[in-house]
Coordinates of C-alpha atoms and ligand atoms in Angstrom, one line a residue:
M125 CA -0.1 0.6 0.2
D126 CA 0.9 3.8 -1.0
Q127 CA 2.2 5.4 2.4
P128 CA 0.2 8.5 3.1
H129 CA 2.5 11.4 1.4
S130 CA 3.6 13.7 4.3
P131 CA 6.5 16.2 4.6
L132 CA 7.2 14.4 8.1
S133 CA 7.8 10.8 6.6
S134 CA 11.4 10.0 6.8
T135 CA 10.9 8.6 3.8
A136 CA 9.3 11.4 1.7
I137 CA 11.9 14.2 0.8
P138 CA 10.0 16.5 -0.8
D139 CA 11.6 18.2 -3.9
E140 CA 13.5 21.4 -3.7
Q141 CA 12.1 24.4 -4.0
F142 CA 13.6 27.8 -3.9
A143 CA 11.0 30.9 -2.7
S144 CA 13.7 31.0 -0.3
D145 CA 16.7 30.8 1.7
N146 CA 16.0 29.8 4.6
Y147 CA 14.1 26.4 3.2
A148 CA 17.1 25.5 3.6
G149 CA 18.7 23.0 6.1
I150 CA 22.1 23.8 8.7
C151 CA 25.0 23.6 6.3
P152 CA 27.7 20.8 7.6
E153 CA 30.5 23.1 9.0
A154 CA 28.1 25.0 11.5
M155 CA 26.1 21.6 11.6
S156 CA 29.9 20.2 13.0
A157 CA 30.4 23.3 15.3
M158 CA 27.5 22.8 16.6
E159 CA 28.5 19.0 17.9
A160 CA 31.4 20.1 19.0
A161 CA 29.9 22.5 21.3
N162 CA 27.6 19.6 22.7
R163 CA 30.7 18.0 23.8
G164 CA 30.2 18.7 27.8
S165 CA 28.9 21.6 29.9
A166 CA 30.0 25.2 29.8
P167 CA 29.4 28.3 31.7
S168 CA 25.9 30.1 30.4
Y169 CA 24.6 33.5 29.1
G170 CA 27.5 34.1 27.0
E171 CA 30.2 33.0 29.6
D172 CA 32.0 30.3 27.5
P173 CA 34.5 30.6 25.6
W174 CA 32.8 29.5 22.2
T175 CA 31.3 33.1 22.2
A176 CA 34.3 34.4 22.7
K177 CA 36.1 32.1 20.2
A178 CA 33.5 33.8 18.3
A179 CA 33.5 37.4 18.7
G180 CA 37.1 36.9 18.5
L181 CA 36.8 35.8 14.8
F182 CA 34.6 38.6 13.7
R183 CA 37.4 41.0 14.7
E184 CA 39.9 39.3 12.5
L185 CA 37.3 39.0 9.7
F186 CA 36.3 42.4 9.7
E187 CA 40.0 43.5 10.3
T188 CA 39.1 45.5 13.1
D189 CA 38.0 45.7 17.0
C190 CA 34.2 46.1 17.0
E191 CA 31.3 45.4 19.9
I192 CA 29.8 41.6 18.3
F193 CA 26.3 40.2 20.2
F194 CA 24.3 37.2 18.7
A195 CA 20.8 37.4 18.5
F196 CA 18.2 34.8 17.1
N197 CA 16.8 36.3 14.1
G198 CA 17.2 39.4 11.9
T199 CA 13.8 41.0 13.1
A200 CA 15.8 41.3 16.6
A201 CA 19.0 42.2 15.4
N202 CA 17.4 45.0 13.2
S203 CA 15.2 46.2 15.8
L204 CA 17.2 46.0 18.5
A205 CA 20.6 47.7 16.4
L206 CA 18.3 49.9 15.5
S207 CA 17.1 51.5 19.3
A208 CA 20.4 51.7 20.2
L209 CA 20.7 54.2 17.4
C210 CA 17.3 56.5 18.5
Q211 CA 15.6 58.5 21.3
S212 CA 12.0 57.5 20.8
Y213 CA 11.0 60.9 19.0
H214 CA 14.3 59.7 16.2
G215 CA 13.1 58.6 12.5
V216 CA 15.1 56.3 10.8
I217 CA 15.0 56.6 6.9
C218 CA 14.7 53.9 5.4
A219 CA 13.5 51.9 1.8
A220 CA 10.0 51.6 1.0
S221 CA 10.5 47.9 0.0
S222 CA 13.2 47.4 3.3
H223 CA 12.8 44.2 5.8
V224 CA 12.8 46.7 8.7
E225 CA 9.3 48.4 7.2
T226 CA 7.7 45.4 5.8
D227 CA 7.8 42.5 7.2
E228 CA 8.5 43.3 10.7
C229 CA 5.6 43.6 12.1
G230 CA 6.7 47.4 13.7
A231 CA 9.7 45.7 15.8
P232 CA 11.8 48.2 15.3
E233 CA 9.5 51.3 16.9
F234 CA 8.4 49.0 19.5
F235 CA 11.6 47.8 21.2
S236 CA 13.1 51.4 20.0
N237 CA 9.7 53.1 22.2
G238 CA 8.3 54.7 18.7
S239 CA 11.1 56.2 16.5
K240 CA 9.4 56.4 13.5
L241 CA 10.4 54.8 10.6
L242 CA 10.6 56.8 7.6
T243 CA 10.4 55.2 4.0
I244 CA 11.4 56.6 1.0
A245 CA 11.5 55.5 -3.0
S246 CA 14.6 53.3 -3.8
E247 CA 16.2 51.6 -7.5
N248 CA 16.1 48.1 -7.4
G249 CA 16.2 48.7 -2.8
K250 CA 18.8 50.7 -2.7
I251 CA 18.4 54.2 -0.9
L252 CA 20.2 56.6 -3.6
P253 CA 22.2 59.8 -1.1
E254 CA 19.7 62.5 -3.1
A255 CA 16.5 61.0 -1.4
V256 CA 18.1 60.8 2.0
R257 CA 18.7 64.5 2.3
E258 CA 15.7 65.1 0.7
L259 CA 14.0 63.1 3.6
A260 CA 15.8 64.9 6.0
L261 CA 16.4 68.8 4.9
R262 CA 12.0 67.9 4.1
R263 CA 10.9 68.6 8.0
T264 CA 13.3 70.1 10.4
D265 CA 10.7 71.6 12.4
I266 CA 9.6 69.6 16.1
H267 CA 7.0 68.4 14.5
F268 CA 8.2 65.8 12.5
P269 CA 10.5 62.9 13.9
K270 CA 14.0 64.0 13.8
P271 CA 15.7 61.6 11.2
K272 CA 18.9 59.9 13.0
V273 CA 19.6 56.4 11.6
V274 CA 19.4 55.5 7.7
T275 CA 19.1 51.6 7.8
L276 CA 19.8 50.0 4.5
S277 CA 20.1 46.3 3.1
Q278 CA 23.4 45.0 2.2
S279 CA 22.4 42.5 -0.2
T280 CA 18.5 44.3 -0.8
E281 CA 15.7 42.2 -0.9
T282 CA 15.4 43.2 -4.2
G283 CA 18.7 41.0 -5.2
C284 CA 21.0 43.4 -5.6
V285 CA 24.4 44.6 -4.2
Y286 CA 26.0 48.8 -2.8
S287 CA 29.1 49.0 -4.1
A288 CA 31.4 49.9 -2.4
D289 CA 31.9 53.4 -3.6
E290 CA 27.5 53.9 -3.3
L291 CA 28.5 53.0 -0.1
S292 CA 31.0 55.8 0.5
A293 CA 29.0 58.2 -1.1
L294 CA 25.9 57.2 1.0
S295 CA 28.2 56.9 4.1
A296 CA 29.3 61.1 3.1
T297 CA 25.4 62.5 2.7
I298 CA 24.5 60.6 6.1
R299 CA 27.3 61.7 8.0
E300 CA 26.8 65.4 6.5
L301 CA 23.3 65.3 7.8
G302 CA 24.7 63.9 12.0
M303 CA 22.9 60.3 10.7
H304 CA 24.0 57.7 11.6
L305 CA 24.2 54.2 8.9
H306 CA 22.6 51.3 9.6
M307 CA 23.4 47.6 7.8
D308 CA 20.7 45.1 7.3
G309 CA 22.9 42.0 6.1
A310 CA 20.6 39.4 6.7
R311 CA 22.7 38.6 2.9
F312 CA 25.9 40.4 3.6
S313 CA 28.0 36.8 3.1
N314 CA 26.2 37.1 -0.8
A315 CA 27.0 40.7 -1.3
C316 CA 30.8 40.3 -0.3
A317 CA 30.6 37.2 -3.2
S318 CA 29.1 39.6 -5.4
L319 CA 31.7 42.2 -5.2
R320 CA 34.4 39.7 -4.1
C321 CA 35.7 42.6 -1.4
S322 CA 36.2 42.1 2.0
P323 CA 34.3 42.8 4.7
A324 CA 35.9 45.4 5.9
E325 CA 35.3 47.2 3.0
I326 CA 31.4 47.3 2.8
T327 CA 31.4 48.4 6.6
W328 CA 33.8 50.0 8.8
K329 CA 35.1 51.2 5.8
A330 CA 33.0 52.7 3.5
G331 CA 31.6 54.4 6.6
V332 CA 28.8 51.8 8.5
D333 CA 28.1 52.0 11.9
V334 CA 26.0 48.6 13.0
L335 CA 25.8 45.9 10.5
C336 CA 23.2 42.9 11.3
F337 CA 25.0 39.5 10.0
G338 CA 22.8 37.0 8.6
G339 CA 23.8 33.0 9.8
T340 CA 20.4 31.4 9.1
K341 CA 20.4 32.2 5.3
N342 CA 23.9 31.6 5.1
G343 CA 23.7 28.0 6.2
M344 CA 23.2 27.5 10.1
A345 CA 20.1 26.7 11.8
V346 CA 19.6 30.1 13.8
G347 CA 21.2 33.1 14.5
E348 CA 22.1 37.2 13.6
A349 CA 25.0 38.8 14.5
I350 CA 25.1 42.6 15.7
V351 CA 28.8 44.2 14.7
F352 CA 29.1 47.7 16.2
F353 CA 32.3 49.1 14.2
K354 CA 31.3 52.3 16.6
K355 CA 31.8 50.4 20.1
E356 CA 30.5 53.3 21.6
L357 CA 27.3 52.8 20.3
A358 CA 27.4 50.0 21.9
V359 CA 26.7 51.2 25.5
D360 CA 24.7 48.5 27.6
F361 CA 23.4 47.1 24.8
E362 CA 23.6 43.8 26.3
Y363 CA 21.0 44.8 28.5
R364 CA 18.8 45.5 25.4
C365 CA 19.2 42.2 24.6
K366 CA 18.8 40.6 27.8
Q367 CA 14.9 42.6 28.4
A368 CA 14.0 41.4 24.4
G369 CA 14.5 38.0 25.7
Q370 CA 17.6 37.5 22.7
L371 CA 19.7 36.7 25.6
A372 CA 20.5 32.7 24.9
S373 CA 21.5 31.1 28.3
K374 CA 23.1 28.2 26.1
M375 CA 25.0 30.7 23.9
R376 CA 27.6 28.3 22.8
F377 CA 24.7 27.0 20.2
L378 CA 23.9 30.6 19.4
A379 CA 28.2 31.1 18.9
A380 CA 29.2 27.7 17.8
P381 CA 28.3 27.5 14.2
W382 CA 29.8 31.3 13.7
I383 CA 32.7 29.8 14.4
G384 CA 32.5 26.4 11.4
M385 CA 31.3 29.1 9.7
F386 CA 34.5 31.8 9.5
E387 CA 37.1 28.9 10.3
S388 CA 36.1 26.5 7.0
G389 CA 35.3 29.9 4.7
A390 CA 31.8 28.1 4.4
W391 CA 30.5 31.4 5.1
L392 CA 31.7 32.8 1.6
R393 CA 31.5 29.6 0.2
N394 CA 27.8 29.1 0.7
A395 CA 27.4 32.8 -0.4
A396 CA 29.2 32.2 -3.8
H397 CA 27.6 28.9 -4.1
A398 CA 23.6 30.4 -3.7
N399 CA 24.7 33.5 -6.3
A400 CA 26.4 31.5 -8.6
C401 CA 22.4 28.9 -9.0
A402 CA 21.1 32.3 -9.3
Q403 CA 23.6 33.7 -12.3
H404 CA 23.1 29.6 -13.7
L405 CA 19.5 30.4 -13.6
L406 CA 19.5 33.4 -15.5
S407 CA 21.7 32.0 -18.1
R408 CA 19.7 29.6 -18.9
L409 CA 17.1 32.1 -19.6
R410 CA 19.0 34.0 -21.4
G411 CA 16.9 34.5 -24.9
A412 CA 13.8 33.2 -23.6
K413 CA 10.6 34.8 -24.4
G414 CA 8.0 35.7 -22.0
V415 CA 9.7 36.1 -19.1
E416 CA 11.6 39.1 -18.0
T417 CA 14.0 39.9 -15.2
L418 CA 12.8 42.5 -12.9
F419 CA 16.1 43.2 -10.8
P420 CA 19.6 42.8 -11.7
V421 CA 20.9 39.9 -10.3
Q422 CA 24.0 40.5 -8.2
A423 CA 22.8 38.1 -4.8
N424 CA 20.9 35.3 -5.0
T425 CA 17.2 36.1 -6.1
V426 CA 16.4 36.0 -9.6
F427 CA 13.2 37.8 -9.8
L428 CA 10.6 37.3 -12.9
K429 CA 8.1 38.4 -14.6
A430 CA 5.9 36.9 -17.0
A431 CA 2.3 36.9 -17.2
P432 CA -0.3 35.1 -14.3
S433 CA -0.8 32.4 -17.0
T434 CA 2.7 31.6 -16.5
L435 CA 3.3 32.0 -13.1
Q436 CA -0.4 29.8 -12.5
A437 CA 1.6 27.2 -15.4
L438 CA 5.3 26.8 -13.0
R439 CA 2.5 26.6 -9.4
D440 CA 0.7 23.7 -12.0
R441 CA 3.8 21.4 -11.8
G442 CA 4.5 22.1 -8.7
W443 CA 6.5 24.8 -8.2
H444 CA 6.7 27.9 -4.8
F445 CA 7.5 31.0 -5.4
Y446 CA 6.7 34.3 -3.4
T447 CA 5.5 37.3 -5.9
F448 CA 4.6 40.0 -2.9
I449 CA 7.5 42.1 -4.6
G450 CA 6.5 43.7 -7.5
G451 CA 3.9 41.2 -8.7
G452 CA 7.6 39.0 -9.8
A453 CA 8.1 35.7 -8.9
R454 CA 10.9 35.8 -7.2
F455 CA 13.3 32.6 -6.6
M456 CA 16.1 32.5 -4.3
F457 CA 19.1 30.0 -4.2
S458 CA 21.3 28.5 -0.5
W459 CA 24.0 27.0 -0.1
N460 CA 22.8 23.5 -0.8
S461 CA 21.0 24.1 -3.8
S462 CA 21.3 21.9 -6.3
I463 CA 22.0 22.8 -9.8
A464 CA 20.4 20.1 -11.0
R465 CA 17.2 21.5 -9.6
V466 CA 17.9 24.8 -10.9
D467 CA 18.0 23.5 -14.5
Q468 CA 14.4 21.0 -14.0
L469 CA 13.2 25.2 -13.4
A470 CA 15.2 26.4 -16.1
D471 CA 13.5 23.7 -18.3
D472 CA 9.7 23.8 -16.5
I473 CA 10.3 28.0 -17.0
L474 CA 11.5 27.3 -21.3
D475 CA 8.1 24.6 -21.5
V476 CA 6.0 27.3 -19.8
T477 CA 6.7 30.1 -21.9
R478 CA 7.5 28.4 -25.3
Ligands
LIG115 C1 15.6 36.9 5.8 C2 15.5 38.6 6.2 C3 16.1 39.0 7.5 C4 15.9 38.7 8.9 O1 14.4 38.0 8.8 P1 14.6 36.6 10.8 O2 12.4 35.8 9.9 O3 13.6 37.8 11.3 O4 15.0 36.4 10.7 C5 16.2 40.5 7.9 N1 16.4 41.6 6.5 C6 16.5 41.0 5.5 C7 16.4 41.7 4.2 C8 15.8 39.5 5.3 O5 15.6 39.2 3.9

């Protein structure tokens, strides 16, 4: 008799989908670091050797002395980082399409006790200096929240990356206006792999004050690191983490995977693989009629614009994807995306648009 098809049955391995990069599991390097940290016991609340070692590796990777904190997810990391940069009467400038605005359920406002997100238009998800200046100077009276922070996503929600020069130009404007620069790096590794530059070049050397570095989408089970390049901004930050329920008592399991990722180079290798899968899909679709990309493909994402009937035909063939950004179908690749499966997707897209 046929077994009922259940995702929980150990024999039923569902076909790989490219709806999001957080569909992927845990990469071996992160897993073995967790296992290593699980041998024996260790002090709690971050007083363990794994946490200290992970923080040291961040300082090495970024080639600077910085303050590191570990949180469970990106919403918490972003919200707490922003709350550290703002008073409740301040404003946070962000792209209208940004995760902090569209996907964090008001957490940045909640954790900052009311700092208002001020949205601006962006280009391929990227914030431009002129737009920041325009908004910051439009209202300087006491009745409008005082702009204090700009937050940007690297890579962007639309799969584009800011170059080091673009970041430097943006941060020069931000500094001139007396504001801080926060980077939502849920896909920071993908940006590093895409730009082939050092983490330092696209963060503190380009004027970024605080980075939220995403581990989850990079191949870890869970966890984001908050990296303060301006250490004075991190004063008392551990209290914010604790109050927000982000101080893990078994902190070593949030910290150790980073050791595995950095020591093995998996952080960059995983991201480069995910980016290469996006380029592979793009190259397979070159010349196809009836589909076009919505945004430049610079990281691990391809957004396809196609007729609703085409998107339905892909769904009918069992493909899962989101259309919440710009109405296009988003295909997003991860550390373990298989090229053979990307080829199956390409074959189906070519087939339904023939
Ligand atoms: C995934 C993501 C986050 C983090 O989301 P969580 O679900 O809170 O971990 C943050 N920013 C961007 C741009 C993301 O894509």
